[in-house]
Amino acid sequence: MRQRLVMGNWKMHGSLPENKALLDKVAAAAGGLNRAIAAVCVPYPYLAQAQSALAGSKAAWGGQNVSHYPKGAFTGEVSAGMLREFGCRYAIVGHSERRQLFGEDDATIALKAGAVLAEGMVPVICVGETLAERERGITEEVVGRQLNVVADRIGPEGLKASVLAYEPVWAIGTGKTATPDQAQAVHAYVRGVLAGRDKGIAATMPILYGGSVKAANAAELFGMQDVDGGLVGGASLVAEEFLAICRAAEG
Ligand code: PEP
């Protein structure tokens, strides 16, 4: 049975008191999860807070981004080693907001995944097409390219230690969710690409869906054969919503 994971991506939201309330609820509820892991990816300044609130619970935490450099004169960057020092298990790489708003390309994202793996953490590698790309009928081409550039770089051993997230850009933060069939079709394609490299990795790789996941649609999405959980933005900021999504991943 593949690992299920529900990962909250807080983006640039939060404050110390709001975080405390949310993290305490996540820590308490994570203990009741059996099949699914609950994780939160918080802004860098809140990693210490997440670590102290979640340490000893079944919940995990991580960064939303990471530098591809290990150290040096790179103002504003945060290395994978720094994330590890704060107990992170995960780091998101290649989120579409990083690709679109901060100009990150496939090659840089591949280096970031490698940097995360080198510190013994799990990169959550995001792939996904824009609306224009979907309308042009090139979803598979785009997602396949994004995945293959990273896979070529990190190799089978790296892939084995990674998690993938399919996030159609048109569904992120828009309230527009891919239908379960649309999500399943791309997840099955991604698993097929992996199978072309290594059947064992394809069988065990958790592939998360991201794009306006909420308590109301999570069970249906997670009920699809190749959907192994969710990467959740907006709904991860509301404890009851996020925890209901985590419970939906138990099914
Ligand atoms: C995300 O940030 O990865 C995301 C999927 O956001 P939302 O759930 O708000 O669409």
PDB file of C-alpha atoms and ligand atoms in Angstrom:
ATOM      1  CA  MET A   1       0.000   0.000   0.000  1.00  0.00           C
ATOM      2  CA  ARG A   2       1.442   3.387  -0.969  1.00  0.00           C
ATOM      3  CA  GLN A   3       2.142   6.028   1.662  1.00  0.00           C
ATOM      4  CA  ARG A   4      -0.581   8.666   1.854  1.00  0.00           C
ATOM      5  CA  LEU A   5       0.439  12.244   2.591  1.00  0.00           C
ATOM      6  CA  VAL A   6      -1.477  15.474   3.073  1.00  0.00           C
ATOM      7  CA  MET A   7       0.840  18.454   3.007  1.00  0.00           C
ATOM      8  CA  GLY A   8      -0.216  21.974   3.877  1.00  0.00           C
ATOM      9  CA  ASN A   9       1.544  24.741   1.979  1.00  0.00           C
ATOM     10  CA  TRP A  10       1.011  27.859   4.040  1.00  0.00           C
ATOM     11  CA  LYS A  11       2.648  30.070   1.411  1.00  0.00           C
ATOM     12  CA  MET A  12       3.359  33.585   2.804  1.00  0.00           C
ATOM     13  CA  HIS A  13       0.684  33.438   5.486  1.00  0.00           C
ATOM     14  CA  GLY A  14       0.739  33.191   9.241  1.00  0.00           C
ATOM     15  CA  SER A  15       1.695  34.976  12.436  1.00  0.00           C
ATOM     16  CA  LEU A  16       3.085  33.567  15.664  1.00  0.00           C
ATOM     17  CA  PRO A  17      -0.267  33.449  17.515  1.00  0.00           C
ATOM     18  CA  GLU A  18      -2.260  32.140  14.515  1.00  0.00           C
ATOM     19  CA  ASN A  19       0.359  29.502  13.836  1.00  0.00           C
ATOM     20  CA  LYS A  20       0.316  28.309  17.427  1.00  0.00           C
ATOM     21  CA  ALA A  21      -3.399  27.601  17.352  1.00  0.00           C
ATOM     22  CA  LEU A  22      -3.142  25.790  14.024  1.00  0.00           C
ATOM     23  CA  LEU A  23      -0.007  23.792  14.850  1.00  0.00           C
ATOM     24  CA  ASP A  24      -1.375  22.638  18.197  1.00  0.00           C
ATOM     25  CA  LYS A  25      -4.485  21.289  16.473  1.00  0.00           C
ATOM     26  CA  VAL A  26      -2.428  19.563  13.769  1.00  0.00           C
ATOM     27  CA  ALA A  27      -0.151  17.992  16.417  1.00  0.00           C
ATOM     28  CA  ALA A  28      -3.119  16.675  18.367  1.00  0.00           C
ATOM     29  CA  ALA A  29      -5.019  15.331  15.355  1.00  0.00           C
ATOM     30  CA  ALA A  30      -2.016  13.734  13.637  1.00  0.00           C
ATOM     31  CA  GLY A  31      -1.948  11.066  16.331  1.00  0.00           C
ATOM     32  CA  GLY A  32      -5.312   9.812  15.130  1.00  0.00           C
ATOM     33  CA  LEU A  33      -4.078   9.199  11.583  1.00  0.00           C
ATOM     34  CA  ASN A  34      -2.943   5.717  10.628  1.00  0.00           C
ATOM     35  CA  ARG A  35      -2.514   5.535   6.883  1.00  0.00           C
ATOM     36  CA  ALA A  36      -1.878   9.200   6.130  1.00  0.00           C
ATOM     37  CA  ILE A  37       0.901  11.514   7.249  1.00  0.00           C
ATOM     38  CA  ALA A  38      -0.010  15.139   7.953  1.00  0.00           C
ATOM     39  CA  ALA A  39       2.701  17.690   7.188  1.00  0.00           C
ATOM     40  CA  VAL A  40       2.934  21.476   7.020  1.00  0.00           C
ATOM     41  CA  CYS A  41       5.341  23.568   4.969  1.00  0.00           C
ATOM     42  CA  VAL A  42       5.657  26.912   6.708  1.00  0.00           C
ATOM     43  CA  PRO A  43       7.484  30.168   5.921  1.00  0.00           C
ATOM     44  CA  TYR A  44      11.151  29.941   6.936  1.00  0.00           C
ATOM     45  CA  PRO A  45      10.916  32.206  10.016  1.00  0.00           C
ATOM     46  CA  TYR A  46       8.287  29.871  11.486  1.00  0.00           C
ATOM     47  CA  LEU A  47      10.286  26.649  11.147  1.00  0.00           C
ATOM     48  CA  ALA A  48      11.483  26.799  14.749  1.00  0.00           C
ATOM     49  CA  GLN A  49       7.903  27.308  15.910  1.00  0.00           C
ATOM     50  CA  ALA A  50       6.698  24.379  13.799  1.00  0.00           C
ATOM     51  CA  GLN A  51       9.523  22.234  15.126  1.00  0.00           C
ATOM     52  CA  SER A  52       8.738  22.976  18.746  1.00  0.00           C
ATOM     53  CA  ALA A  53       4.968  22.533  18.292  1.00  0.00           C
ATOM     54  CA  LEU A  54       5.138  19.330  16.223  1.00  0.00           C
ATOM     55  CA  ALA A  55       8.211  17.536  17.590  1.00  0.00           C
ATOM     56  CA  GLY A  56       7.065  14.367  19.314  1.00  0.00           C
ATOM     57  CA  SER A  57       3.780  14.306  17.376  1.00  0.00           C
ATOM     58  CA  LYS A  58       3.095  12.228  14.268  1.00  0.00           C
ATOM     59  CA  ALA A  59       2.981  15.360  12.104  1.00  0.00           C
ATOM     60  CA  ALA A  60       5.931  16.403   9.948  1.00  0.00           C
ATOM     61  CA  TRP A  61       7.040  19.799   8.674  1.00  0.00           C
ATOM     62  CA  GLY A  62       9.117  21.241   5.907  1.00  0.00           C
ATOM     63  CA  GLY A  63      10.179  24.199   3.787  1.00  0.00           C
ATOM     64  CA  GLN A  64       8.298  25.639   0.843  1.00  0.00           C
ATOM     65  CA  ASN A  65      11.471  26.179  -1.141  1.00  0.00           C
ATOM     66  CA  VAL A  66      15.208  25.663  -0.774  1.00  0.00           C
ATOM     67  CA  SER A  67      18.396  26.947  -2.336  1.00  0.00           C
ATOM     68  CA  HIS A  68      20.209  24.741  -4.799  1.00  0.00           C
ATOM     69  CA  TYR A  69      23.476  26.001  -3.300  1.00  0.00           C
ATOM     70  CA  PRO A  70      24.859  24.360  -0.150  1.00  0.00           C
ATOM     71  CA  LYS A  71      26.307  27.592   1.347  1.00  0.00           C
ATOM     72  CA  GLY A  72      27.957  30.857   0.433  1.00  0.00           C
ATOM     73  CA  ALA A  73      27.328  34.432  -0.602  1.00  0.00           C
ATOM     74  CA  PHE A  74      23.742  34.003  -1.773  1.00  0.00           C
ATOM     75  CA  THR A  75      21.766  36.759  -0.062  1.00  0.00           C
ATOM     76  CA  GLY A  76      18.256  35.742   0.854  1.00  0.00           C
ATOM     77  CA  GLU A  77      18.744  32.036   0.202  1.00  0.00           C
ATOM     78  CA  VAL A  78      18.182  29.167   2.660  1.00  0.00           C
ATOM     79  CA  SER A  79      20.091  25.899   2.244  1.00  0.00           C
ATOM     80  CA  ALA A  80      18.835  22.360   2.611  1.00  0.00           C
ATOM     81  CA  GLY A  81      21.253  21.889   5.507  1.00  0.00           C
ATOM     82  CA  MET A  82      19.559  24.767   7.339  1.00  0.00           C
ATOM     83  CA  LEU A  83      16.144  23.161   6.810  1.00  0.00           C
ATOM     84  CA  ARG A  84      17.505  19.898   8.185  1.00  0.00           C
ATOM     85  CA  GLU A  85      18.772  21.674  11.310  1.00  0.00           C
ATOM     86  CA  PHE A  86      15.178  22.668  12.027  1.00  0.00           C
ATOM     87  CA  GLY A  87      13.977  19.086  11.753  1.00  0.00           C
ATOM     88  CA  CYS A  88      12.349  19.376   8.335  1.00  0.00           C
ATOM     89  CA  ARG A  89      11.450  16.107   6.688  1.00  0.00           C
ATOM     90  CA  TYR A  90      10.259  17.717   3.450  1.00  0.00           C
ATOM     91  CA  ALA A  91      10.992  20.602   1.103  1.00  0.00           C
ATOM     92  CA  ILE A  92       8.712  21.583  -1.764  1.00  0.00           C
ATOM     93  CA  VAL A  93      10.588  22.159  -5.019  1.00  0.00           C
ATOM     94  CA  GLY A  94       9.218  23.479  -8.284  1.00  0.00           C
ATOM     95  CA  HIS A  95       5.957  24.913  -7.004  1.00  0.00           C
ATOM     96  CA  SER A  96       4.315  26.754  -9.895  1.00  0.00           C
ATOM     97  CA  GLU A  97       4.516  30.039  -7.965  1.00  0.00           C
ATOM     98  CA  ARG A  98       8.300  29.591  -7.860  1.00  0.00           C
ATOM     99  CA  ARG A  99       8.365  28.719 -11.549  1.00  0.00           C
ATOM    100  CA  GLN A 100       6.078  31.533 -12.671  1.00  0.00           C
ATOM    101  CA  LEU A 101       6.779  34.382 -10.260  1.00  0.00           C
ATOM    102  CA  PHE A 102      10.451  33.755  -9.508  1.00  0.00           C
ATOM    103  CA  GLY A 103      11.663  32.374 -12.821  1.00  0.00           C
ATOM    104  CA  GLU A 104      12.767  28.945 -11.612  1.00  0.00           C
ATOM    105  CA  ASP A 105      13.435  26.600 -14.510  1.00  0.00           C
ATOM    106  CA  ASP A 106      13.450  22.809 -14.733  1.00  0.00           C
ATOM    107  CA  ALA A 107      17.229  22.600 -14.392  1.00  0.00           C
ATOM    108  CA  THR A 108      17.296  24.678 -11.191  1.00  0.00           C
ATOM    109  CA  ILE A 109      14.429  22.679  -9.737  1.00  0.00           C
ATOM    110  CA  ALA A 110      16.342  19.475 -10.456  1.00  0.00           C
ATOM    111  CA  LEU A 111      19.357  20.894  -8.584  1.00  0.00           C
ATOM    112  CA  LYS A 112      17.101  21.831  -5.662  1.00  0.00           C
ATOM    113  CA  ALA A 113      15.710  18.294  -5.484  1.00  0.00           C
ATOM    114  CA  GLY A 114      19.286  17.005  -5.407  1.00  0.00           C
ATOM    115  CA  ALA A 115      20.209  19.444  -2.628  1.00  0.00           C
ATOM    116  CA  VAL A 116      17.279  18.258  -0.498  1.00  0.00           C
ATOM    117  CA  LEU A 117      18.162  14.599  -1.037  1.00  0.00           C
ATOM    118  CA  ALA A 118      21.797  15.261  -0.185  1.00  0.00           C
ATOM    119  CA  GLU A 119      20.649  16.343   3.293  1.00  0.00           C
ATOM    120  CA  GLY A 120      18.567  13.202   3.768  1.00  0.00           C
ATOM    121  CA  MET A 121      15.228  14.954   3.333  1.00  0.00           C
ATOM    122  CA  VAL A 122      12.365  14.330   0.918  1.00  0.00           C
ATOM    123  CA  PRO A 123      11.822  16.693  -2.006  1.00  0.00           C
ATOM    124  CA  VAL A 124       8.186  17.173  -2.931  1.00  0.00           C
ATOM    125  CA  ILE A 125       8.597  17.752  -6.647  1.00  0.00           C
ATOM    126  CA  CYS A 126       5.765  19.746  -8.209  1.00  0.00           C
ATOM    127  CA  VAL A 127       4.749  19.464 -11.839  1.00  0.00           C
ATOM    128  CA  GLY A 128       1.745  20.872 -13.665  1.00  0.00           C
ATOM    129  CA  GLU A 129       0.504  22.610 -16.766  1.00  0.00           C
ATOM    130  CA  THR A 130      -0.951  26.076 -17.243  1.00  0.00           C
ATOM    131  CA  LEU A 131      -4.449  26.570 -18.611  1.00  0.00           C
ATOM    132  CA  ALA A 132      -3.012  27.614 -21.979  1.00  0.00           C
ATOM    133  CA  GLU A 133      -0.957  24.424 -22.105  1.00  0.00           C
ATOM    134  CA  ARG A 134      -3.971  22.276 -21.236  1.00  0.00           C
ATOM    135  CA  GLU A 135      -6.016  24.007 -23.908  1.00  0.00           C
ATOM    136  CA  ARG A 136      -3.262  23.370 -26.442  1.00  0.00           C
ATOM    137  CA  GLY A 137      -3.408  19.678 -25.541  1.00  0.00           C
ATOM    138  CA  ILE A 138       0.172  19.513 -24.278  1.00  0.00           C
ATOM    139  CA  THR A 139      -0.430  18.664 -20.605  1.00  0.00           C
ATOM    140  CA  GLU A 140       1.413  15.344 -20.838  1.00  0.00           C
ATOM    141  CA  GLU A 141       4.300  16.843 -22.776  1.00  0.00           C
ATOM    142  CA  VAL A 142       4.766  19.591 -20.153  1.00  0.00           C
ATOM    143  CA  VAL A 143       4.383  17.370 -17.112  1.00  0.00           C
ATOM    144  CA  GLY A 144       6.561  14.658 -18.660  1.00  0.00           C
ATOM    145  CA  ARG A 145       9.330  17.157 -19.426  1.00  0.00           C
ATOM    146  CA  GLN A 146       9.210  18.664 -15.914  1.00  0.00           C
ATOM    147  CA  LEU A 147       9.435  15.210 -14.355  1.00  0.00           C
ATOM    148  CA  ASN A 148      12.118  13.837 -16.655  1.00  0.00           C
ATOM    149  CA  VAL A 149      14.523  16.733 -16.120  1.00  0.00           C
ATOM    150  CA  VAL A 150      14.448  16.100 -12.356  1.00  0.00           C
ATOM    151  CA  ALA A 151      14.524  12.308 -12.714  1.00  0.00           C
ATOM    152  CA  ASP A 152      17.561  12.452 -15.015  1.00  0.00           C
ATOM    153  CA  ARG A 153      19.375  14.551 -12.448  1.00  0.00           C
ATOM    154  CA  ILE A 154      18.537  12.663  -9.237  1.00  0.00           C
ATOM    155  CA  GLY A 155      18.471   9.135 -10.704  1.00  0.00           C
ATOM    156  CA  PRO A 156      16.533   6.140  -9.413  1.00  0.00           C
ATOM    157  CA  GLU A 157      17.909   6.360  -5.886  1.00  0.00           C
ATOM    158  CA  GLY A 158      16.814   9.981  -5.636  1.00  0.00           C
ATOM    159  CA  LEU A 159      13.410   9.269  -7.119  1.00  0.00           C
ATOM    160  CA  LYS A 160      12.859   6.464  -4.634  1.00  0.00           C
ATOM    161  CA  ALA A 161      13.301   8.976  -1.806  1.00  0.00           C
ATOM    162  CA  SER A 162      11.037  11.650  -3.344  1.00  0.00           C
ATOM    163  CA  VAL A 163       7.356  12.529  -3.471  1.00  0.00           C
ATOM    164  CA  LEU A 164       5.642  13.971  -6.561  1.00  0.00           C
ATOM    165  CA  ALA A 165       2.807  16.468  -6.666  1.00  0.00           C
ATOM    166  CA  TYR A 166       0.677  17.108  -9.728  1.00  0.00           C
ATOM    167  CA  GLU A 167      -0.635  20.648  -9.488  1.00  0.00           C
ATOM    168  CA  PRO A 168      -2.462  22.000 -12.526  1.00  0.00           C
ATOM    169  CA  VAL A 169      -1.586  25.696 -12.414  1.00  0.00           C
ATOM    170  CA  TRP A 170      -5.141  26.681 -13.401  1.00  0.00           C
ATOM    171  CA  ALA A 171      -6.465  25.012 -10.247  1.00  0.00           C
ATOM    172  CA  ILE A 172      -4.080  26.586  -7.721  1.00  0.00           C
ATOM    173  CA  GLY A 173      -5.705  29.207  -5.537  1.00  0.00           C
ATOM    174  CA  THR A 174      -8.504  29.637  -8.071  1.00  0.00           C
ATOM    175  CA  GLY A 175     -11.212  27.586  -6.393  1.00  0.00           C
ATOM    176  CA  LYS A 176     -11.279  25.553  -9.627  1.00  0.00           C
ATOM    177  CA  THR A 177     -10.423  21.931  -8.862  1.00  0.00           C
ATOM    178  CA  ALA A 178      -9.494  19.356 -11.470  1.00  0.00           C
ATOM    179  CA  THR A 179     -12.237  16.743 -11.610  1.00  0.00           C
ATOM    180  CA  PRO A 180     -11.242  13.418 -10.085  1.00  0.00           C
ATOM    181  CA  ASP A 181     -11.051  11.984 -13.623  1.00  0.00           C
ATOM    182  CA  GLN A 182      -8.833  14.829 -14.856  1.00  0.00           C
ATOM    183  CA  ALA A 183      -6.521  14.360 -11.876  1.00  0.00           C
ATOM    184  CA  GLN A 184      -6.458  10.584 -12.270  1.00  0.00           C
ATOM    185  CA  ALA A 185      -5.613  10.831 -15.974  1.00  0.00           C
ATOM    186  CA  VAL A 186      -2.487  12.908 -15.313  1.00  0.00           C
ATOM    187  CA  HIS A 187      -1.491  10.898 -12.238  1.00  0.00           C
ATOM    188  CA  ALA A 188      -1.721   7.702 -14.303  1.00  0.00           C
ATOM    189  CA  TYR A 189       0.391   9.333 -17.009  1.00  0.00           C
ATOM    190  CA  VAL A 190       3.017  10.377 -14.441  1.00  0.00           C
ATOM    191  CA  ARG A 191       3.091   6.867 -12.990  1.00  0.00           C
ATOM    192  CA  GLY A 192       3.535   5.544 -16.512  1.00  0.00           C
ATOM    193  CA  VAL A 193       6.525   7.826 -17.083  1.00  0.00           C
ATOM    194  CA  LEU A 194       8.018   6.518 -13.834  1.00  0.00           C
ATOM    195  CA  ALA A 195       7.294   2.921 -14.865  1.00  0.00           C
ATOM    196  CA  GLY A 196       9.279   3.536 -18.044  1.00  0.00           C
ATOM    197  CA  ARG A 197      12.258   4.185 -15.761  1.00  0.00           C
ATOM    198  CA  ASP A 198      11.623   1.698 -12.966  1.00  0.00           C
ATOM    199  CA  LYS A 199       8.457  -0.289 -12.296  1.00  0.00           C
ATOM    200  CA  GLY A 200       9.159  -0.622  -8.572  1.00  0.00           C
ATOM    201  CA  ILE A 201       9.505   3.135  -8.143  1.00  0.00           C
ATOM    202  CA  ALA A 202       6.316   3.711 -10.125  1.00  0.00           C
ATOM    203  CA  ALA A 203       4.417   1.322  -7.879  1.00  0.00           C
ATOM    204  CA  THR A 204       5.496   2.921  -4.623  1.00  0.00           C
ATOM    205  CA  MET A 205       5.821   6.634  -5.495  1.00  0.00           C
ATOM    206  CA  PRO A 206       3.277   8.813  -3.652  1.00  0.00           C
ATOM    207  CA  ILE A 207       1.769  11.237  -6.160  1.00  0.00           C
ATOM    208  CA  LEU A 208      -0.161  14.062  -4.484  1.00  0.00           C
ATOM    209  CA  TYR A 209      -2.811  16.174  -6.171  1.00  0.00           C
ATOM    210  CA  GLY A 210      -2.792  19.928  -5.556  1.00  0.00           C
ATOM    211  CA  GLY A 211      -5.212  22.605  -6.684  1.00  0.00           C
ATOM    212  CA  SER A 212      -8.075  23.894  -4.545  1.00  0.00           C
ATOM    213  CA  VAL A 213      -8.359  20.721  -2.455  1.00  0.00           C
ATOM    214  CA  LYS A 214     -10.929  21.215   0.313  1.00  0.00           C
ATOM    215  CA  ALA A 215     -12.741  19.047   2.817  1.00  0.00           C
ATOM    216  CA  ALA A 216     -15.686  18.923   0.407  1.00  0.00           C
ATOM    217  CA  ASN A 217     -13.751  17.418  -2.542  1.00  0.00           C
ATOM    218  CA  ALA A 218     -10.858  15.576  -0.878  1.00  0.00           C
ATOM    219  CA  ALA A 219     -12.453  12.146  -0.469  1.00  0.00           C
ATOM    220  CA  GLU A 220     -13.482  11.990  -4.099  1.00  0.00           C
ATOM    221  CA  LEU A 221     -10.020  13.015  -5.319  1.00  0.00           C
ATOM    222  CA  PHE A 222      -8.209  10.666  -2.939  1.00  0.00           C
ATOM    223  CA  GLY A 223     -10.529   7.859  -4.021  1.00  0.00           C
ATOM    224  CA  MET A 224      -8.858   7.794  -7.435  1.00  0.00           C
ATOM    225  CA  GLN A 225      -6.462   4.935  -8.011  1.00  0.00           C
ATOM    226  CA  ASP A 226      -3.296   6.984  -8.545  1.00  0.00           C
ATOM    227  CA  VAL A 227      -3.962   9.890  -6.166  1.00  0.00           C
ATOM    228  CA  ASP A 228      -2.094   9.371  -2.901  1.00  0.00           C
ATOM    229  CA  GLY A 229      -2.985  12.517  -1.008  1.00  0.00           C
ATOM    230  CA  GLY A 230      -2.876  16.252  -1.458  1.00  0.00           C
ATOM    231  CA  LEU A 231      -0.760  19.368  -1.482  1.00  0.00           C
ATOM    232  CA  VAL A 232      -3.087  21.908   0.044  1.00  0.00           C
ATOM    233  CA  GLY A 233      -2.732  25.688  -0.024  1.00  0.00           C
ATOM    234  CA  GLY A 234      -5.617  27.850   1.153  1.00  0.00           C
ATOM    235  CA  ALA A 235      -7.477  25.123   3.025  1.00  0.00           C
ATOM    236  CA  SER A 236      -4.384  24.245   5.066  1.00  0.00           C
ATOM    237  CA  LEU A 237      -4.705  27.530   6.964  1.00  0.00           C
ATOM    238  CA  VAL A 238      -8.007  26.495   8.542  1.00  0.00           C
ATOM    239  CA  ALA A 239      -7.481  23.716  11.075  1.00  0.00           C
ATOM    240  CA  GLU A 240     -10.888  22.064  10.668  1.00  0.00           C
ATOM    241  CA  GLU A 241     -10.595  22.049   6.856  1.00  0.00           C
ATOM    242  CA  PHE A 242      -7.029  20.764   6.836  1.00  0.00           C
ATOM    243  CA  LEU A 243      -7.714  18.045   9.368  1.00  0.00           C
ATOM    244  CA  ALA A 244     -10.840  16.917   7.514  1.00  0.00           C
ATOM    245  CA  ILE A 245      -8.680  16.626   4.367  1.00  0.00           C
ATOM    246  CA  CYS A 246      -6.152  14.562   6.333  1.00  0.00           C
ATOM    247  CA  ARG A 247      -8.915  12.250   7.514  1.00  0.00           C
ATOM    248  CA  ALA A 248     -10.170  11.890   3.936  1.00  0.00           C
ATOM    249  CA  ALA A 249      -6.740  10.501   3.030  1.00  0.00           C
ATOM    250  CA  GLU A 250      -7.222   7.674   5.520  1.00  0.00           C
ATOM    251  CA  GLY A 251      -9.873   6.001   3.366  1.00  0.00           C
TER     252      GLY A 251
HETATM  253  C1  PEP B   1      -0.698  25.021  -3.469  1.00  0.00           C
HETATM  254  O1  PEP B   1      -0.296  26.037  -2.955  1.00  0.00           O
HETATM  255  O2  PEP B   1       0.114  24.127  -3.759  1.00  0.00           O
HETATM  256  C2  PEP B   1      -2.126  24.856  -3.725  1.00  0.00           C
HETATM  257  C3  PEP B   1      -2.540  23.760  -4.297  1.00  0.00           C
HETATM  258  O3  PEP B   1      -2.962  25.899  -3.354  1.00  0.00           O
HETATM  259  P1  PEP B   1      -4.565  25.843  -3.223  1.00  0.00           P
HETATM  260  O4  PEP B   1      -4.899  24.590  -2.461  1.00  0.00           O
HETATM  261  O5  PEP B   1      -4.908  27.095  -2.492  1.00  0.00           O
HETATM  262  O6  PEP B   1      -5.099  25.781  -4.617  1.00  0.00           O
END
